[in-house]
Coordinates of C-alpha atoms in Angstrom, one line a residue:
T1 CA 31.7 17.1 49.3
A2 CA 30.0 13.9 50.2
S3 CA 31.5 11.9 53.0
K4 CA 33.6 8.9 52.1
K5 CA 32.4 5.5 53.2
K6 CA 34.4 2.4 53.3
K7 CA 33.1 -0.8 51.7
S8 CA 34.1 -4.3 52.9
V9 CA 34.2 -7.1 50.4
K10 CA 34.8 -10.7 51.4
V11 CA 37.0 -12.7 49.0
K12 CA 38.5 -16.2 49.2
K13 CA 42.2 -16.6 49.8
V14 CA 44.0 -18.6 47.1
Q15 CA 45.3 -22.0 48.5
D16 CA 48.1 -24.1 47.2
E17 CA 47.3 -27.5 45.7
G18 CA 46.9 -30.2 48.4
D19 CA 46.2 -27.7 51.1
E20 CA 43.1 -28.9 52.9
E21 CA 42.7 -25.9 55.1
E22 CA 39.4 -24.0 54.9
P23 CA 39.5 -20.7 53.0
V24 CA 39.9 -17.9 55.4
P25 CA 37.8 -14.8 54.8
M26 CA 39.8 -11.7 54.1
T27 CA 38.6 -8.2 54.5
V28 CA 39.8 -5.9 51.8
T29 CA 39.1 -2.2 52.3
R30 CA 38.1 -0.4 49.1
T31 CA 37.7 3.3 49.1
P32 CA 35.2 4.5 46.5
M33 CA 35.9 7.5 44.4
D34 CA 34.3 10.8 45.4
P35 CA 31.3 11.6 43.2
V36 CA 32.7 15.0 42.3
E37 CA 36.0 13.5 41.3
A38 CA 34.3 10.9 39.2
V39 CA 32.3 13.6 37.4
E40 CA 35.4 15.6 36.8
M41 CA 37.3 12.6 35.5
N42 CA 34.5 11.6 33.1
L43 CA 34.3 15.2 32.0
A44 CA 37.9 15.3 31.1
K45 CA 37.6 12.0 29.2
E46 CA 34.6 13.2 27.2
I47 CA 36.3 16.5 26.4
K48 CA 39.3 14.7 25.1
Q49 CA 37.1 12.4 23.0
G50 CA 35.2 15.5 21.8
E51 CA 38.4 17.1 20.5
K52 CA 39.1 14.0 18.4
D53 CA 35.5 13.7 17.1
D54 CA 34.6 16.7 15.1
D55 CA 31.0 15.6 14.7
H56 CA 30.4 15.7 18.5
D57 CA 29.8 19.0 20.1
N58 CA 30.2 19.0 23.9
T59 CA 29.6 22.7 24.4
N60 CA 25.9 22.6 23.5
N61 CA 25.2 20.5 26.6
T62 CA 26.7 22.9 29.1
Y63 CA 24.6 25.2 31.3
N64 CA 26.1 27.8 33.7
G65 CA 29.4 26.0 33.6
V66 CA 28.0 22.6 34.5
W67 CA 28.4 19.9 31.9
Y68 CA 25.4 17.5 31.7
G69 CA 27.0 14.7 29.7
P70 CA 27.5 14.2 26.0
L71 CA 24.8 14.8 23.5
A72 CA 23.0 11.8 22.1
K73 CA 23.6 11.2 18.4
V74 CA 20.8 10.4 16.1
P75 CA 21.1 6.6 15.4
D76 CA 21.2 5.3 11.9
I77 CA 17.9 4.3 10.4
L78 CA 19.2 0.7 10.0
D79 CA 21.0 0.5 13.3
F80 CA 18.9 -0.8 16.1
D81 CA 20.2 0.7 19.3
V82 CA 18.8 -1.0 22.4
T83 CA 19.8 2.0 24.5
G84 CA 17.3 4.2 22.6
G85 CA 20.0 6.5 21.3
R86 CA 21.7 7.1 24.7
P87 CA 25.5 7.2 24.6
G88 CA 27.4 4.3 26.1
A89 CA 26.2 1.0 27.3
I90 CA 23.4 0.2 29.8
I91 CA 24.7 1.1 33.2
E92 CA 24.8 -1.6 35.8
S93 CA 25.9 -1.3 39.4
E94 CA 28.7 -3.3 40.9
A95 CA 26.2 -5.3 42.9
D96 CA 24.3 -6.3 39.7
L97 CA 27.6 -7.3 38.1
E98 CA 28.6 -9.5 41.1
R99 CA 25.2 -11.1 41.2
K100 CA 25.3 -11.9 37.5
E101 CA 28.8 -13.3 37.7
K102 CA 27.8 -15.5 40.6
M103 CA 24.7 -16.8 38.8
M104 CA 26.7 -17.7 35.7
Q105 CA 29.3 -19.5 37.7
E106 CA 26.7 -21.5 39.5
M107 CA 25.1 -22.5 36.2
E108 CA 28.4 -23.6 34.8
D109 CA 29.5 -25.8 37.8
G110 CA 26.0 -27.1 38.3
T111 CA 25.6 -25.9 41.9
R112 CA 22.7 -23.6 41.2
K113 CA 19.5 -24.9 42.6
H114 CA 16.3 -24.8 40.6
P115 CA 12.7 -24.8 42.0
K116 CA 10.9 -28.1 41.9
W117 CA 8.2 -26.9 39.5
L118 CA 11.0 -26.4 36.8
E119 CA 11.4 -30.2 36.6
D120 CA 8.0 -30.5 35.0
Y121 CA 9.3 -28.4 32.0
G122 CA 12.6 -30.3 31.6
F123 CA 16.1 -28.9 31.0
L124 CA 17.9 -27.9 27.9
A125 CA 20.7 -30.2 28.9
E126 CA 18.5 -33.2 28.1
Y127 CA 18.4 -32.2 24.5
E128 CA 22.0 -31.2 24.0
D129 CA 23.1 -34.7 23.0
A130 CA 20.0 -35.4 20.9
P131 CA 20.7 -36.1 17.2
Y132 CA 19.9 -33.1 14.9
D133 CA 18.1 -34.1 11.7
N134 CA 19.7 -32.1 8.9
D135 CA 17.7 -34.0 6.2
D136 CA 14.3 -32.8 7.2
P137 CA 12.7 -31.4 4.0
E138 CA 10.2 -29.3 6.0
A139 CA 12.8 -27.7 8.2
I140 CA 13.1 -23.9 7.6
D141 CA 16.6 -22.6 6.9
A142 CA 17.0 -19.3 8.7
A143 CA 19.6 -18.2 6.2
T144 CA 17.0 -18.2 3.4
L145 CA 14.7 -15.9 5.3
G146 CA 16.8 -12.8 4.9
K147 CA 17.6 -10.2 7.5
Y148 CA 15.0 -8.2 9.3
D149 CA 15.7 -4.5 9.6
I150 CA 13.8 -1.3 10.1
T151 CA 12.9 -1.0 6.4
D152 CA 10.5 -3.9 6.9
L153 CA 8.3 -1.6 8.9
N154 CA 7.7 0.4 5.8
T155 CA 6.0 -2.5 4.1
K156 CA 2.3 -1.7 3.6
F157 CA -0.7 -3.9 3.2
D158 CA -2.9 -3.7 0.1
Y159 CA -5.4 -1.3 1.8
E160 CA -2.6 1.0 3.1
W161 CA -2.2 3.5 0.4
D162 CA -2.0 7.3 0.4
P163 CA -4.7 8.9 -1.7
E164 CA -2.6 12.1 -2.1
T165 CA 0.5 10.4 -3.7
D166 CA -0.6 6.9 -4.8
P167 CA -2.9 6.1 -7.7
D168 CA -6.3 4.7 -6.8
P169 CA -5.8 0.9 -7.0
N170 CA -9.6 0.3 -7.0
L171 CA -10.0 1.8 -10.5
L172 CA -10.2 -0.7 -13.3
E173 CA -7.7 1.2 -15.4
N174 CA -5.1 0.5 -12.7
Q175 CA -5.9 -3.2 -12.7
I176 CA -5.3 -4.0 -16.3
Y177 CA -2.7 -6.7 -15.5
D178 CA -2.9 -9.1 -12.6
D179 CA -0.1 -10.2 -10.2
V180 CA 1.6 -12.6 -12.7
G181 CA 1.3 -10.2 -15.7
R182 CA -1.8 -11.5 -17.4
K183 CA -4.1 -9.0 -18.9
N184 CA -7.6 -8.7 -17.3
M185 CA -10.7 -8.5 -19.4
Y186 CA -13.8 -7.1 -17.8
I187 CA -17.5 -7.3 -18.7
K188 CA -18.4 -4.5 -21.1
E189 CA -22.0 -4.1 -20.1
T190 CA -24.1 -5.3 -17.1
P191 CA -26.9 -7.8 -17.9
K192 CA -30.2 -6.2 -18.9
D193 CA -33.7 -7.6 -19.0
E194 CA -36.1 -7.4 -21.9
E195 CA -37.0 -3.8 -21.1
G196 CA -33.4 -2.7 -21.0
I197 CA -33.3 -2.4 -17.2
E198 CA -30.3 -3.7 -15.3
I199 CA -31.1 -7.1 -13.7
G200 CA -31.6 -6.7 -9.9
Y201 CA -31.9 -2.9 -10.0
D202 CA -34.3 -1.4 -7.4
P203 CA -35.3 2.3 -7.6
Q204 CA -34.9 2.6 -3.9
Y205 CA -31.9 0.5 -3.1
G206 CA -30.1 0.6 -6.4
P207 CA -28.3 -2.3 -8.2
S208 CA -28.0 -5.7 -6.5
N209 CA -26.8 -8.0 -9.2
P210 CA -23.4 -9.5 -8.2
I211 CA -22.3 -9.5 -11.9
D212 CA -21.4 -5.8 -12.3
E213 CA -18.7 -3.8 -14.2
R214 CA -15.9 -5.2 -12.0
T215 CA -16.6 -8.8 -13.1
K216 CA -13.7 -10.5 -15.0
V217 CA -14.4 -12.2 -18.3
G218 CA -12.6 -15.4 -19.2
L219 CA -11.5 -18.6 -17.5
R220 CA -8.8 -18.8 -14.9
D221 CA -6.9 -21.9 -14.1
S222 CA -5.7 -22.8 -10.6
Y223 CA -2.3 -21.6 -9.7
V224 CA -1.2 -25.2 -9.5
I225 CA -1.8 -25.9 -13.2
D226 CA -1.6 -22.3 -14.6
E227 CA 1.3 -21.9 -17.0
A228 CA 2.4 -18.7 -15.2
T229 CA 2.6 -20.2 -11.8
R230 CA 2.8 -24.0 -12.2
D231 CA 5.7 -26.2 -11.1
D232 CA 6.1 -29.2 -13.3
E233 CA 8.0 -31.1 -10.6
M234 CA 5.1 -30.9 -8.2
V235 CA 2.3 -31.6 -10.7
T236 CA 1.6 -35.1 -12.0
P237 CA 1.8 -35.0 -15.9
E238 CA -1.5 -35.5 -17.7
F239 CA 0.1 -37.2 -20.6
Y240 CA 3.3 -39.2 -21.3
P241 CA 6.0 -37.4 -23.2
G242 CA 5.4 -37.5 -27.0
D243 CA 1.7 -38.3 -26.6
P244 CA -0.1 -36.8 -29.7
E245 CA -3.0 -35.9 -27.3
I246 CA -0.9 -33.1 -25.9
G247 CA -1.2 -30.8 -29.0
Y248 CA -4.9 -31.4 -29.3
N249 CA -5.5 -30.7 -25.6
E250 CA -3.6 -27.4 -25.8
E251 CA -5.8 -26.3 -28.7
V252 CA -8.9 -27.1 -26.7
I253 CA -7.6 -25.2 -23.7
R254 CA -6.6 -22.2 -25.9
Y255 CA -10.1 -22.1 -27.4
R256 CA -11.8 -22.4 -24.0
K257 CA -9.8 -19.5 -22.6
S258 CA -10.6 -17.3 -25.7
L259 CA -14.4 -17.5 -25.0
D260 CA -16.0 -14.6 -23.1
I261 CA -17.3 -16.8 -20.3
I262 CA -18.0 -15.7 -16.8
E263 CA -17.1 -18.2 -14.2
T264 CA -19.8 -18.2 -11.5
Y265 CA -20.9 -20.2 -8.5
Q266 CA -24.1 -20.5 -6.5
D267 CA -24.3 -18.9 -3.1
E268 CA -26.6 -20.8 -0.8
F269 CA -27.9 -17.6 0.7
L270 CA -28.9 -16.0 -2.6
P271 CA -31.7 -17.0 -5.0
E272 CA -30.9 -19.6 -7.6
D273 CA -31.3 -17.1 -10.5
M274 CA -28.6 -14.9 -9.0
P275 CA -25.1 -16.5 -9.7
V276 CA -22.0 -14.9 -8.2
P277 CA -18.9 -14.3 -10.3
R278 CA -15.8 -16.2 -9.2
H279 CA -13.3 -13.7 -10.5
V280 CA -13.8 -9.9 -10.0
A281 CA -11.5 -6.9 -9.8
K282 CA -9.7 -6.7 -6.4
W283 CA -11.1 -4.1 -4.0
Y284 CA -8.3 -2.4 -2.0
G285 CA -10.6 -0.1 -0.1
Y286 CA -10.0 3.4 1.0
P287 CA -8.1 4.7 4.0
E288 CA -10.3 5.4 7.0
M289 CA -11.4 9.0 7.2
M290 CA -10.0 10.2 10.5
R291 CA -11.6 13.7 10.2
Y292 CA -13.9 15.6 7.9
P293 CA -12.2 17.6 5.2
Q294 CA -11.6 21.2 6.2
K295 CA -13.9 23.7 4.5
N296 CA -14.4 27.4 4.7
Y297 CA -16.6 28.4 7.6
T298 CA -18.7 30.3 5.0
N299 CA -19.8 27.0 3.4
N300 CA -23.5 27.4 3.2
R301 CA -25.8 25.9 0.5
Y302 CA -28.5 28.5 1.0
T303 CA -26.6 31.8 1.2
K304 CA -24.7 33.3 -1.8
L305 CA -21.3 34.7 -1.1
E306 CA -22.4 38.2 -2.1
D307 CA -25.3 38.0 0.4
L308 CA -23.3 36.5 3.2
T309 CA -23.4 38.3 6.6
N310 CA -19.9 39.5 7.4
F311 CA -19.7 38.9 11.2
D312 CA -16.0 39.8 11.2
E313 CA -16.7 43.5 10.7
M314 CA -19.3 43.6 13.5
T315 CA -18.8 44.2 17.2
P316 CA -19.3 41.2 19.5
F317 CA -22.7 42.6 20.7
R318 CA -23.9 43.3 17.2
A319 CA -22.7 39.9 15.9
R320 CA -24.6 38.1 18.6
Q321 CA -27.6 40.3 18.0
R322 CA -27.6 39.6 14.3
A323 CA -27.0 35.8 14.9
V324 CA -30.1 35.7 17.2
E325 CA -32.1 37.5 14.5
L326 CA -31.0 35.0 11.8
A327 CA -31.8 32.1 14.0
R328 CA -35.5 32.8 14.0
A329 CA -37.6 30.5 11.9
N330 CA -39.5 33.4 10.2
N331 CA -36.4 35.4 9.4
A332 CA -33.8 33.0 8.2
E333 CA -30.8 34.3 6.2
W334 CA -31.7 32.4 3.1
M335 CA -35.1 34.2 2.8
P336 CA -35.4 37.4 0.9
D337 CA -34.7 40.6 2.7
G338 CA -37.9 42.1 4.2
Y339 CA -39.8 38.9 4.2
S340 CA -40.0 38.7 8.0
Q341 CA -40.8 42.4 8.3
A342 CA -43.7 42.1 5.8
W343 CA -45.1 39.1 7.8
H344 CA -45.1 41.1 11.0
Q345 CA -46.7 44.1 9.4
E346 CA -49.4 41.8 7.9
Q347 CA -50.2 40.6 11.3
R348 CA -50.6 44.1 12.6
R349 CA -52.7 45.5 9.7
P350 CA -56.1 44.4 11.0
Y351 CA -55.5 46.2 14.3
E352 CA -54.6 49.4 12.5
E353 CA -57.5 49.3 10.0
Y354 CA -60.2 48.7 12.5
G355 CA -58.6 50.6 15.4
T356 CA -59.0 47.8 17.9
V357 CA -57.3 48.1 21.3
V358 CA -57.0 44.3 21.9
G359 CA -53.6 43.2 20.8
T360 CA -52.1 46.7 21.1
L361 CA -50.8 48.9 24.0
R362 CA -53.5 51.5 23.4
K363 CA -55.2 52.8 26.5
G364 CA -59.0 52.6 26.6
E365 CA -61.8 53.6 29.0
C366 CA -61.6 52.7 32.7
D367 CA -64.5 52.9 35.1
P368 CA -63.1 55.0 38.1
E369 CA -65.2 53.1 40.5
L370 CA -63.9 49.7 39.4
V371 CA -60.4 51.1 39.4
E372 CA -60.8 52.2 43.0
Q373 CA -62.3 48.9 43.9
I374 CA -59.4 46.8 42.5
Q375 CA -56.7 49.0 44.1
P376 CA -55.6 46.1 46.4
A377 CA -54.9 43.9 43.4
L378 CA -53.1 46.8 41.6
K379 CA -50.9 47.4 44.6
I380 CA -49.9 43.7 44.7
L381 CA -49.0 43.8 40.9
G382 CA -47.0 47.0 41.3
S383 CA -44.8 47.8 38.4
C384 CA -45.3 44.3 36.9
A385 CA -48.5 45.3 35.1
D386 CA -50.2 48.6 34.3
L387 CA -54.0 48.8 33.8
L388 CA -54.9 49.8 30.2
S389 CA -58.6 49.5 30.0
I390 CA -61.7 47.8 31.3
E391 CA -63.9 46.2 28.5
N392 CA -67.1 44.2 28.1
D393 CA -69.2 46.0 30.7
G394 CA -66.5 46.0 33.4
T395 CA -65.7 42.2 33.3
V396 CA -62.6 42.1 31.0
F397 CA -59.4 43.8 32.3
R398 CA -56.5 44.7 30.0
F399 CA -53.0 45.2 31.4
H400 CA -49.6 46.2 30.0
Y401 CA -47.5 43.3 31.2
H402 CA -43.8 44.0 31.9
G403 CA -42.7 40.6 33.4
L404 CA -41.2 37.5 31.8
I405 CA -43.0 36.0 28.9
K406 CA -42.7 32.6 30.4
N407 CA -44.8 33.8 33.4
R408 CA -47.4 35.6 31.3
Y409 CA -50.1 33.1 31.5
G410 CA -49.6 32.3 35.1
M411 CA -49.6 35.9 36.1
S412 CA -52.9 36.6 34.2
C413 CA -54.6 33.7 36.1
W414 CA -53.3 35.0 39.4
T415 CA -54.4 38.5 38.6
E416 CA -57.9 37.2 37.8
T417 CA -58.0 35.7 41.3
L418 CA -56.8 38.9 42.9
I419 CA -59.5 41.0 41.2
R420 CA -62.1 38.4 42.1
D421 CA -61.0 38.6 45.7
C422 CA -61.7 42.3 45.6
G423 CA -65.4 41.5 45.0
V424 CA -65.4 42.4 41.3
E425 CA -66.9 40.1 38.6
V426 CA -64.2 38.9 36.2
T427 CA -64.7 37.0 32.9
G428 CA -61.1 37.5 31.5
V429 CA -57.8 39.2 32.1
I430 CA -55.6 40.1 29.1
F431 CA -51.9 40.8 29.5
E432 CA -50.7 42.9 26.5
T433 CA -47.0 42.9 25.6
G434 CA -47.1 44.7 22.3
F435 CA -44.4 43.5 19.9
R436 CA -42.4 41.8 22.7
A437 CA -42.7 38.0 22.2
R438 CA -39.6 36.9 24.1
D439 CA -37.6 37.7 27.2
P440 CA -34.6 39.9 26.2
A441 CA -32.6 39.1 29.4
Y442 CA -32.9 35.4 28.6
D443 CA -32.8 35.6 24.8
G444 CA -29.7 37.2 23.5
G445 CA -30.1 40.5 25.5
F446 CA -31.9 42.4 22.7
P447 CA -35.7 42.7 22.3
Y448 CA -35.9 42.0 18.5
Y449 CA -39.5 42.3 17.3
G450 CA -38.9 41.8 13.5
W451 CA -38.8 45.6 12.7
E452 CA -35.8 47.3 11.2

């Protein structure tokens, strides 16, 4: 149990009228309630209230016998709750309430002092006695603006439409009538030249004529004088009442609107022979694509479904091995089966036909004297390279190279230097690797040579 502390509050003693004595401070001792007792009291009140309210369940917010307060109800969609759905009002401490009361009292009796910089902005009291103009025609009456609620957040702009549920407003068949109910007429065919090619069409960039299939045909009056939107009280009459010119003028207007005329204007940034239509179908746009549409991972424009490699049935090692095979430029999956193998065999055919040793791992003749003379170089190479043969009158040395392919050329140059240091004439050193063209340890872990 928390220790109880006493709180001293200074209050003013009430004086009788006419008493000129100074108010004597009094000390009133207030013993605050124990926190545990306060929780128990609030718990009892909430349980009583919960018994009356069937919709509120206080048992769901109890854990190990400790009640953690009432559950927050879901607020009504039209009820704006400044507490964010929390039960009860915003909690303020006693010190905050006393400070607020003191500030309000000082504002009412005029004893509250304001900073000097506030005088530059003026006070509301200066305008309280100012006459209010109720006859201002431009004044906005707040009562005519309606009431703002949460449903106003559902209002969408023209470009905010759902392609899955809403019809496409960009299509002409969905724009047959305009906002005031008039039927829209569009151009039936884009302008063509003498050869029947669309004006402004470029084979590389496509059409460029502003007058396209979305151009509206017919004349449109301004909303000020249009019959569907005009206000006769705001428009100066063209004729006096009863003027016989009114009927003739209406016939002229009716005939002018019946013509299939395209209203255009000239854009200063376009050529003079390229007019721009004034009335076109409204473009609402499309929602921004936040992500690409999901497709099956087997989507491949080269491989047919029946020829697709089923990696799911392979082990991880075999799947990686097969992926490395298919990643080679000469053995892509969309090529016919056996194409890469045939290419490799074609490269090997001359060696097989003529029985050459260069390009193969076949061993040839080696002069024992030269072999004995280059023993210091062979000891340095060790298991990195094995001597296969000595060709071209003892000046070309062939080795079976076991090292990394990336070091092949450098090792051959170094071996040539080692043999020359042994006092032997060298015109070339050949490092044979057979079918190995890559480093298995650094290239998928499998020495794939193109053979099945």
